[in-house]
Amino acid sequence: MSSSLPAAMPRTAAVSAAVAAALAAGLLTGSAAVAAGTAAEPVRIHDIQGTTRISPLVGQQVTGVSGVVTGVRTHGSRGFWFQDTQVDADPATSEGVFVYTGSAPAVAVGDAVTVSGTVGEYIPGGANSGNQSLTQITKPTVTVVSSGNPVPAPVTVSDRSVPSAYTPAGDPAAGGSVNGLPLEPRSYALDYYESLEGTNVRIGSSRVVGATDPHAELWVTVKPRENAGARGGAVYGSYTAQNTGRLQIQSLTPVSQQPFPKANVGDWLTGTTEGPLDFNQYGGYTLAARTLGTVSDRGLERETTEKQRRGELAVATYNVENLDPTDPQAKFDALAKAVVENLASPDVVALEEIQDNNGARNDGTVAADETLKKFTAAIVAAGGPAYQWRSIDPVNNKDGGEPGGNIRQVFLFNPERVSFTDRAAGDATTATGVVREKGRAALTHSPGRIDPANAAWDNSRKPLAGEFSFRGRTVFVIANHFGSKGGDESLVSHHQPPNRSSEAKRLQQAQAVNTFVKDVLGVQRDAAVVVLGDINDFEFSPTTKALTDGGALYPAVMSLPRNERYSYVFQGNSQVLDQILTSPSIRRFEYDSVHINAEFAEQDSDHDPQVLRFRP
């Protein structure tokens, strides 16, 4: 952001040069705010909030700020919101603000209070997170003037009120930050929400686009027609077309006093939900509900894919979320049932996040045979085939994931339908290659790892390649689990566009896999190659473009209608992370993203599996 200060200052001294410099450097948090003077007289809340994301009074002491309490939070970040009843005429200035008390506040909703304290800008997640800050008053002295007052009327957040444009571009002179830009709440959704930070707001009946999670929160959209998914979600289809109607919903009532409602994607939160608009680390703008609507169950069902025909090969990918023998048998049984019933027992299943034999115990164990025995036995018990498996144990703690867990990709295959071609099985550090054998492509190691010494795979899962034979035709399958999105800034970052630093590694990983596929096709132009797994990136991303470079691969998810392209739901966005890509010889296929997890409050994994059926 720019270090320049707003031209119109309220009835206080200007912010000190030290505060301005700290803001410009992005170093200021609520705990680090520097006192810069004392207000000459009491100020209003809208003076504190100002017309940008950063308070013009940050670091200053304010005295006798008045308002009515609109919400009290007694768990987590303890404090309360209060709101001025004397509003100004500027739509950019919020009339509410959060008061951080640190302990259970001694106020109640409806109390008229005066507050003295220090104005701060707290950055949830810390200054390096890229998150926007929350304006608040810290180290407060609170006086209750009267009780039982009416709460200020809520601002209704709706399809009509939220702009369709998401955010202005950040200021290049401020490193791409929007912090110093004047808010334009009639033009941009993020500016609109920021102009209501701390304000008492309400939403009417709204569709659920993110299922209730273990942290007692869910996501709704106030724009029911915005990028609507086929099953009720909000599909994330590009970096520029954001779903502006999404809001996170939490309750101010602890779950010990009132259970949080369980909702799936496509359900509706009916009636009125009302409370202060908060900003937090995990989702950004959040309605902290004082009054919570009622969930209307719309009966979302888990999908079942079609059974492959006799001459079709069915290949699937499924991230089973850190599966290891210490998990309850119920998890193995549920995942196994999904393979048999929902995925119709594919011929080949590429599994991601299979952990070693003792899970997260960090004792040097890398073998995963006990994990796989337990899982394949559960599949048989569920009525499925007696799958065999192929995999390569990683070097201890070199493939990322949970420390000690040693996650890896694994091939399961049904020997009654398909055979695996074993060729001098590779190890964790030996690369498989491509050779010509009887005029056709073959792997030097099957199973084998692709270019494991490449720096692109540092602290990340290495691709697992294998040769399969189906009805006399060789099919090369490459199972992947690309680097995670950890470290990326959120969609509500103060940098716009956000910094997506994790893309650099996935781009390199995609280039390595693309090069290998081209090696196969260079030896055998009509080779059948299937690249699949948890790619951890969107179908429109640079990662996917690198995978498909030169026409080597086609992302099969693109064959689906736009409103069905997703395998994962994050912060109310239904998005693609898991993919199956095909080489040019695989001209006709059926592709299915089998929605059994991501949309549901009760999940066996956080990913939906993908299935491809084709005739090699």
XYZ file of C-alpha atoms in Angstrom:
616
model
C 0.000 0.000 0.000
C 1.021 3.606 -0.368
C 2.534 5.350 2.635
C 0.574 8.509 1.864
C -2.255 9.368 4.274
C -5.866 10.211 3.451
C -6.336 13.879 2.628
C -9.350 14.244 4.887
C -8.408 13.444 8.475
C -10.950 13.096 11.298
C -10.824 15.060 14.522
C -7.438 13.619 15.570
C -3.754 14.105 15.003
C -2.244 12.554 11.869
C -0.699 9.086 12.016
C 2.977 9.220 12.798
C 5.603 8.678 10.126
C 6.672 5.515 11.927
C 3.167 4.051 11.691
C 2.875 5.001 8.035
C 6.225 3.412 7.261
C 5.270 0.220 9.076
C 1.990 0.050 7.175
C 3.751 0.613 3.873
C 6.121 -2.246 4.673
C 3.194 -4.508 5.584
C 4.614 -5.085 9.061
C 1.898 -3.653 11.260
C -0.421 -5.885 13.274
C -2.756 -5.120 16.096
C -0.109 -6.044 18.655
C 2.515 -3.978 16.842
C 0.513 -0.797 16.347
C 2.497 2.243 17.423
C 0.902 4.965 19.480
C 0.903 8.119 17.385
C -0.973 10.686 19.410
C -4.114 11.197 21.405
C -7.476 12.211 20.022
C -8.471 15.744 20.935
C -12.065 14.635 21.499
C -14.134 11.439 21.226
C -14.368 10.061 17.718
C -17.089 8.051 16.010
C -16.655 4.462 14.858
C -16.805 5.514 11.204
C -13.833 7.796 11.892
C -11.924 4.771 13.158
C -12.864 2.593 10.193
C -12.134 5.255 7.590
C -12.479 4.913 3.835
C -9.654 2.414 3.188
C -8.839 -0.998 4.640
C -6.459 0.567 7.158
C -7.777 2.831 9.885
C -6.524 6.433 9.651
C -6.252 6.274 13.441
C -4.156 3.123 13.659
C -1.868 3.228 16.663
C -3.755 6.091 18.315
C -5.535 6.199 21.624
C -9.245 6.907 21.336
C -11.494 7.905 24.203
C -15.206 7.595 24.830
C -16.169 5.918 21.561
C -19.886 5.199 21.839
C -22.187 2.581 20.395
C -24.461 -0.395 21.064
C -23.148 -3.950 21.455
C -24.226 -6.142 18.513
C -22.357 -9.357 19.226
C -20.264 -11.001 21.945
C -17.666 -13.699 21.322
C -16.738 -15.730 24.389
C -14.588 -18.355 22.650
C -11.656 -18.070 20.287
C -10.622 -14.444 19.851
C -12.666 -13.037 22.713
C -14.264 -9.649 22.499
C -17.363 -7.890 21.221
C -18.651 -5.774 18.383
C -20.384 -2.487 18.900
C -21.982 -0.117 16.453
C -22.642 3.601 16.286
C -26.258 4.706 16.035
C -25.200 8.045 14.554
C -24.211 7.121 11.020
C -22.471 9.248 8.464
C -23.419 9.578 4.798
C -20.361 7.814 3.379
C -21.071 4.225 2.189
C -17.350 3.399 2.423
C -17.137 3.817 6.205
C -18.323 1.043 8.475
C -20.335 1.942 11.576
C -19.223 -1.117 13.556
C -15.915 -2.298 14.981
C -14.531 -5.199 17.020
C -13.192 -4.672 20.543
C -10.568 -7.238 21.499
C -10.746 -7.978 25.227
C -8.686 -11.193 25.401
C -11.002 -12.637 28.041
C -14.748 -13.081 28.201
C -16.169 -9.560 27.815
C -18.417 -8.190 30.574
C -21.019 -6.802 28.181
C -24.211 -8.088 26.597
C -25.946 -7.522 23.292
C -27.999 -4.336 23.577
C -25.657 -2.624 26.021
C -24.898 0.992 25.184
C -21.198 1.401 25.902
C -18.318 3.797 25.646
C -14.910 2.378 24.817
C -11.449 3.815 25.195
C -8.358 2.035 23.916
C -5.838 1.722 21.111
C -6.838 1.413 17.474
C -5.040 -1.512 15.842
C -4.935 -3.477 12.626
C -4.786 -7.179 13.395
C -3.708 -9.477 10.553
C -5.185 -12.964 11.023
C -2.439 -15.447 10.235
C 0.333 -12.875 10.598
C 1.910 -10.297 8.335
C 3.424 -12.952 6.044
C 0.047 -14.551 5.323
C -0.970 -11.817 2.897
C -4.327 -11.572 4.632
C -6.167 -8.321 4.983
C -6.298 -6.848 8.452
C -9.150 -6.443 10.888
C -9.596 -3.003 12.379
C -10.127 -3.278 16.118
C -9.788 -1.529 19.459
C -7.347 -3.177 21.850
C -6.492 -2.766 25.547
C -9.950 -1.358 26.083
C -11.619 0.353 28.994
C -15.333 -0.309 28.638
C -18.171 1.512 30.409
C -21.738 0.230 30.184
C -24.041 3.238 30.013
C -27.344 1.347 29.743
C -28.705 -2.073 28.862
C -31.584 -3.532 26.867
C -31.245 -1.147 23.953
C -32.372 -2.202 20.473
C -29.599 -3.488 18.253
C -28.960 -1.230 15.259
C -30.947 -2.407 12.248
C -28.945 -4.853 10.127
C -27.688 -4.126 6.643
C -29.128 -6.713 4.273
C -26.480 -8.472 2.182
C -28.127 -9.860 -0.936
C -27.854 -10.592 -4.614
C -28.747 -6.972 -5.318
C -26.342 -5.386 -2.868
C -23.137 -7.308 -3.679
C -21.371 -6.032 -6.828
C -20.535 -8.561 -9.538
C -16.926 -7.361 -9.870
C -14.715 -8.963 -7.232
C -11.916 -6.534 -6.424
C -9.883 -3.695 -7.879
C -6.355 -4.471 -8.962
C -3.772 -3.726 -6.317
C -1.624 -0.622 -6.443
C 1.611 -1.483 -8.331
C 3.470 1.174 -6.349
C 2.474 -0.670 -3.160
C 3.492 -4.137 -4.294
C 0.010 -4.946 -5.574
C -1.730 -4.168 -2.276
C -5.258 -2.759 -2.139
C -4.812 -1.547 1.447
C -4.301 2.088 0.542
C -6.949 2.304 -2.170
C -10.203 4.152 -1.418
C -13.034 1.684 -0.944
C -15.563 1.499 -3.765
C -18.384 -0.536 -2.223
C -20.755 0.041 -5.135
C -18.213 -1.329 -7.626
C -16.367 -4.244 -5.991
C -17.535 -7.102 -3.784
C -14.486 -7.113 -1.506
C -14.777 -3.350 -1.046
C -18.456 -3.783 -0.239
C -17.742 -6.379 2.442
C -14.904 -4.269 3.849
C -17.231 -1.277 4.098
C -19.391 -3.445 6.386
C -16.555 -4.822 8.552
C -17.874 -5.009 12.114
C -21.374 -3.937 11.037
C -24.535 -5.797 12.003
C -25.658 -7.535 8.793
C -28.283 -10.052 7.786
C -28.865 -12.503 4.981
C -32.125 -14.113 3.972
C -32.567 -17.714 2.870
C -29.360 -18.685 1.077
C -28.039 -21.805 -0.619
C -25.248 -23.738 1.096
C -22.140 -23.961 -1.119
C -19.701 -25.331 1.462
C -20.750 -28.143 3.810
C -20.521 -27.867 7.587
C -16.961 -28.677 8.633
C -15.432 -29.898 11.928
C -14.788 -26.281 12.960
C -18.548 -25.565 13.039
C -18.796 -23.339 10.006
C -20.371 -23.485 6.595
C -20.514 -21.378 3.426
C -23.523 -19.911 1.662
C -24.043 -17.761 -1.378
C -26.376 -14.798 -1.503
C -26.242 -15.054 -5.318
C -28.061 -18.300 -6.177
C -27.496 -17.983 -9.933
C -23.799 -17.102 -9.788
C -21.789 -19.943 -11.419
C -24.305 -22.426 -10.050
C -23.091 -26.015 -9.985
C -25.176 -28.937 -11.142
C -25.628 -30.134 -7.549
C -25.988 -26.792 -5.793
C -22.439 -25.548 -5.352
C -20.684 -22.462 -6.711
C -18.249 -23.566 -9.425
C -14.866 -21.867 -9.565
C -14.123 -21.570 -13.256
C -11.341 -19.003 -13.647
C -9.031 -16.666 -11.739
C -11.059 -13.654 -12.843
C -14.649 -14.900 -12.468
C -14.932 -15.050 -8.687
C -18.012 -16.144 -6.771
C -18.733 -12.830 -5.105
C -21.827 -13.988 -3.222
C -19.977 -16.415 -0.920
C -19.964 -15.795 2.820
C -18.698 -17.943 5.639
C -21.175 -18.514 8.468
C -20.154 -19.131 12.062
C -22.170 -18.962 15.257
C -21.457 -16.754 18.247
C -23.054 -19.426 20.444
C -20.518 -22.099 21.497
C -21.374 -25.587 20.186
C -21.429 -26.786 23.806
C -24.513 -24.619 24.294
C -26.113 -25.019 20.871
C -24.982 -27.587 18.265
C -24.072 -26.071 14.933
C -26.402 -27.268 12.155
C -25.163 -29.948 9.764
C -25.560 -29.003 6.115
C -24.460 -30.358 2.749
C -23.893 -28.444 -0.453
C -27.229 -27.654 -2.069
C -29.094 -27.409 1.240
C -30.535 -24.016 2.177
C -29.975 -21.928 5.274
C -33.508 -20.615 5.572
C -34.972 -17.706 7.472
C -32.795 -14.917 8.784
C -29.151 -15.148 9.784
C -27.933 -11.993 11.502
C -24.828 -10.743 13.278
C -21.625 -8.726 12.900
C -19.483 -9.124 9.787
C -16.090 -10.413 10.894
C -12.831 -11.082 9.042
C -10.767 -14.136 9.950
C -7.807 -16.177 8.811
C -9.785 -19.104 7.462
C -12.167 -17.658 4.946
C -12.029 -13.899 5.233
C -15.397 -12.163 5.525
C -17.560 -14.134 7.929
C -21.009 -13.538 9.310
C -20.636 -14.158 13.037
C -24.229 -15.180 13.613
C -26.050 -13.932 16.659
C -29.218 -15.363 15.105
C -28.760 -18.418 12.906
C -31.188 -19.639 10.259
C -32.457 -23.200 9.915
C -30.978 -25.763 7.546
C -33.402 -27.129 4.980
C -32.156 -30.520 3.769
C -32.446 -30.812 -0.014
C -31.522 -34.502 -0.006
C -28.156 -34.477 -1.749
C -27.126 -38.040 -2.575
C -23.736 -39.566 -3.233
C -23.144 -40.433 -6.863
C -22.512 -43.844 -8.396
C -20.677 -44.185 -11.698
C -21.566 -46.614 -14.459
C -19.971 -50.033 -14.604
C -17.406 -50.411 -17.370
C -18.431 -52.593 -20.298
C -16.591 -55.791 -21.167
C -14.288 -54.117 -23.665
C -13.756 -50.935 -21.643
C -10.876 -50.250 -19.310
C -11.895 -48.277 -16.216
C -9.116 -46.240 -14.605
C -9.726 -44.191 -11.461
C -7.898 -41.874 -9.077
C -8.763 -41.451 -5.423
C -7.037 -39.418 -2.700
C -7.798 -41.402 0.464
C -6.525 -38.733 2.868
C -3.601 -40.114 4.878
C -4.827 -43.682 5.140
C -2.805 -45.867 7.513
C -3.427 -48.913 9.743
C -3.975 -46.781 12.845
C -7.132 -45.345 11.271
C -10.377 -46.912 12.499
C -11.637 -49.917 10.582
C -14.723 -47.860 9.759
C -12.625 -45.586 7.539
C -11.191 -48.540 5.631
C -14.665 -50.033 5.257
C -16.188 -46.775 4.014
C -13.421 -46.158 1.476
C -13.627 -49.764 0.320
C -17.391 -49.572 -0.086
C -16.952 -46.449 -2.203
C -14.488 -48.246 -4.501
C -16.889 -51.165 -4.962
C -20.254 -49.409 -5.085
C -19.712 -45.770 -6.087
C -16.767 -46.380 -8.427
C -18.077 -49.741 -9.686
C -14.778 -51.557 -9.013
C -12.485 -49.923 -11.588
C -9.856 -52.063 -13.277
C -7.051 -49.758 -12.130
C -7.172 -47.374 -9.179
C -4.404 -44.868 -8.521
C -4.438 -44.053 -4.819
C -2.916 -40.943 -3.299
C -2.000 -40.416 0.370
C -1.367 -44.013 1.321
C 0.725 -43.740 4.479
C 3.285 -46.181 5.828
C 2.551 -49.006 8.237
C 2.430 -46.884 11.388
C 1.108 -43.634 10.012
C 2.450 -40.426 11.489
C 4.813 -42.144 13.938
C 8.143 -40.744 12.801
C 10.404 -43.740 13.412
C 11.886 -44.416 9.970
C 9.216 -46.873 8.801
C 8.510 -46.478 5.068
C 6.807 -49.740 4.031
C 3.051 -49.570 3.449
C 2.202 -53.232 2.894
C 0.099 -53.429 6.066
C -1.901 -50.390 4.969
C -2.557 -51.974 1.579
C -3.382 -55.412 2.962
C -5.959 -53.865 5.250
C -7.463 -51.775 2.460
C -7.617 -54.516 -0.184
C -9.109 -56.923 2.369
C -11.803 -54.355 3.122
C -12.567 -54.119 -0.607
C -13.011 -57.882 -0.829
C -15.243 -57.797 2.258
C -17.352 -55.152 0.526
C -17.905 -57.477 -2.422
C -15.154 -56.142 -4.656
C -12.304 -57.819 -6.523
C -9.120 -59.092 -4.940
C -6.976 -56.183 -6.044
C -3.230 -56.539 -6.313
C -0.959 -53.538 -5.886
C 2.269 -52.001 -7.060
C 4.115 -49.108 -5.452
C 7.559 -47.813 -4.488
C 8.439 -46.956 -0.914
C 9.807 -43.396 -0.575
C 12.949 -42.310 1.205
C 11.949 -41.507 4.769
C 10.465 -38.017 5.120
C 11.466 -36.944 1.603
C 8.075 -36.837 -0.089
C 6.251 -34.222 1.961
C 2.928 -34.682 3.674
C 2.492 -35.421 7.352
C 5.927 -35.930 8.983
C 6.510 -39.638 9.550
C 3.574 -40.606 7.326
C 5.555 -41.100 4.103
C 2.575 -40.770 1.778
C 2.900 -42.218 -1.688
C 0.901 -43.177 -4.789
C -0.157 -46.794 -5.256
C -1.636 -48.741 -8.168
C -4.428 -51.158 -7.359
C -5.456 -53.427 -10.235
C -7.932 -56.222 -10.736
C -5.942 -59.215 -12.083
C -9.142 -60.757 -13.449
C -9.426 -57.861 -15.906
C -5.978 -56.338 -16.384
C -2.388 -57.421 -15.876
C 0.609 -55.449 -14.692
C 3.854 -55.647 -16.640
C 6.662 -55.911 -14.098
C 9.966 -54.659 -15.476
C 12.896 -54.412 -13.041
C 10.993 -52.522 -10.382
C 12.646 -49.236 -9.594
C 13.353 -47.722 -6.201
C 12.805 -44.312 -4.630
C 15.785 -42.669 -6.330
C 16.043 -44.502 -9.653
C 14.333 -42.978 -12.673
C 12.335 -45.042 -15.112
C 12.894 -44.389 -18.791
C 11.356 -45.198 -22.159
C 12.808 -47.687 -24.656
C 11.664 -49.280 -27.901
C 10.775 -52.940 -27.626
C 9.535 -54.790 -30.698
C 8.672 -51.451 -32.268
C 6.617 -50.249 -29.344
C 7.261 -48.162 -26.227
C 8.202 -49.834 -22.960
C 9.386 -48.658 -19.552
C 12.811 -49.499 -18.212
C 11.313 -49.828 -14.716
C 7.701 -50.794 -14.071
C 6.722 -49.685 -11.530
C 9.142 -46.804 -11.679
C 9.446 -43.188 -10.675
C 9.692 -40.302 -13.128
C 12.823 -38.168 -12.791
C 12.995 -38.439 -8.967
C 16.259 -36.454 -8.770
C 14.630 -33.421 -10.385
C 14.471 -30.528 -7.902
C 10.805 -30.138 -8.849
C 10.079 -33.138 -6.612
C 11.981 -31.947 -3.541
C 9.810 -32.641 -0.497
C 7.034 -33.784 -2.824
C 5.604 -37.042 -4.126
C 7.353 -38.449 -7.173
C 5.168 -39.692 -10.051
C 4.644 -43.456 -10.227
C 4.624 -44.958 -13.728
C 3.474 -48.427 -14.648
C 2.692 -50.599 -17.678
C -0.633 -52.382 -17.824
C -1.980 -54.808 -20.380
C -5.681 -54.918 -21.228
C -6.996 -57.255 -23.935
C -3.571 -57.326 -25.561
C -3.049 -53.558 -25.576
C -0.444 -51.784 -23.438
C -1.634 -48.800 -21.388
C 0.847 -46.572 -19.571
C -0.519 -45.100 -16.349
C 1.228 -42.317 -14.433
C -0.039 -41.624 -10.907
C 0.678 -38.189 -9.470
C 0.300 -36.126 -6.351
C 1.651 -32.673 -7.137
C 2.733 -30.126 -4.527
C 0.012 -28.608 -2.366
C -1.278 -25.049 -2.434
C 0.236 -24.383 0.974
C 1.757 -20.932 1.160
C -0.587 -19.370 -1.391
C -2.411 -16.228 -0.352
C -6.173 -16.413 -0.049
C -8.679 -14.972 -2.485
C -9.257 -12.135 -0.002
C -5.582 -11.253 0.276
C -4.659 -7.576 0.402
C -2.569 -8.370 -2.674
C -4.793 -8.450 -5.723
C -4.304 -10.664 -7.542
C -3.128 -12.873 -4.663
C 0.343 -14.350 -4.648
C 0.078 -18.030 -5.686
C 3.659 -18.984 -4.876
C 3.005 -22.734 -4.861
C 2.284 -22.697 -8.594
C 5.994 -22.438 -9.419
C 6.748 -25.961 -8.161
C 3.659 -27.516 -9.740
C 4.574 -25.892 -13.042
C 7.984 -27.590 -12.908
C 6.368 -30.884 -11.936
C 3.921 -30.650 -14.822
C 6.759 -29.932 -17.232
C 8.621 -33.031 -16.017
C 5.576 -35.258 -16.527
C 4.842 -33.690 -19.914
C 8.421 -34.371 -21.022
C 8.101 -38.019 -19.997
C 4.812 -38.439 -21.856
C 6.409 -36.917 -24.951
C 9.229 -39.452 -24.597
C 6.660 -42.254 -24.680
C 4.853 -40.757 -27.670
C 8.164 -40.130 -29.395
C 8.810 -43.869 -29.380
C 5.225 -44.870 -30.105
C 2.964 -42.217 -31.521
C -0.252 -44.084 -30.777
C 0.680 -45.140 -27.236
C -2.183 -45.071 -24.754
C -1.076 -42.925 -21.803
C -3.213 -41.941 -18.829
C -1.895 -39.295 -16.429
C -3.975 -38.981 -13.297
C -4.022 -38.095 -9.638
C -4.262 -35.224 -7.218
C -2.799 -32.507 -9.434
C -3.655 -29.860 -6.812
C -4.492 -27.371 -9.523
C -7.321 -26.131 -11.676
C -8.179 -27.138 -15.218
C -7.414 -23.578 -16.377
C -4.129 -23.259 -14.445
C -0.585 -22.918 -15.805
C 0.014 -26.379 -14.320
C -2.616 -27.979 -16.530
C -1.452 -26.009 -19.538
C 2.077 -27.318 -18.973
C 0.808 -30.898 -18.707
C -0.977 -30.563 -22.039
C 1.831 -28.703 -23.838
C 2.288 -29.745 -27.434
C -0.943 -31.718 -27.459
C 0.613 -34.536 -25.440
C -2.360 -34.776 -23.111
C -5.986 -33.714 -22.880
C -7.662 -32.893 -19.521
C -10.703 -35.164 -19.541
C -12.559 -32.928 -17.086
C -12.987 -30.480 -19.972
C -15.383 -32.971 -21.548
C -17.856 -32.281 -18.742
C -20.313 -29.366 -18.703
C -18.863 -26.377 -16.836
C -21.246 -26.815 -13.916
C -19.941 -30.348 -13.280
C -16.199 -29.598 -13.289
C -15.067 -30.021 -9.696
C -13.595 -32.588 -7.322
C -13.080 -30.523 -4.175
C -14.890 -27.775 -2.309
C -12.825 -25.082 -0.604
C -14.320 -22.021 1.092
C -17.541 -22.419 -0.854
C -15.852 -22.803 -4.241
C -16.400 -26.094 -6.078
C -13.138 -26.571 -7.953
C -10.935 -29.002 -9.840
C -7.913 -30.467 -8.058
C -8.049 -34.131 -9.110
C -7.646 -34.862 -12.790
C -7.277 -37.548 -15.440
C -5.525 -36.608 -18.680
C -5.312 -38.734 -21.821
C -2.914 -39.069 -24.752
C -4.201 -38.401 -28.311
C -4.826 -42.086 -29.140
C -7.541 -42.210 -26.464
C -10.106 -40.476 -28.647
C -13.346 -41.673 -27.122
C -13.971 -42.008 -23.418
C -16.478 -41.450 -20.665
C -15.347 -39.321 -17.743
C -17.001 -39.002 -14.365
C -16.171 -36.901 -11.334
C -17.936 -39.040 -8.751
C -19.233 -36.736 -6.053
C -19.233 -38.686 -2.804
C -17.193 -36.583 -0.361
C -16.426 -32.952 -1.075
C -20.016 -31.711 -0.885
C -20.897 -33.512 2.332
C -20.529 -32.704 6.003
C -19.664 -36.351 6.618
C -16.681 -37.355 4.494
C -14.488 -40.411 4.072
C -11.940 -38.191 2.270
C -11.905 -34.522 1.354
C -11.569 -35.350 -2.368
C -13.993 -36.803 -4.888
C -12.610 -39.690 -6.982
C -12.436 -39.547 -10.783
C -13.127 -42.363 -13.256
C -12.264 -42.732 -16.960
C -13.714 -45.497 -19.150
C -12.331 -46.121 -22.627
C -11.460 -48.788 -25.202
C -7.658 -48.893 -25.658
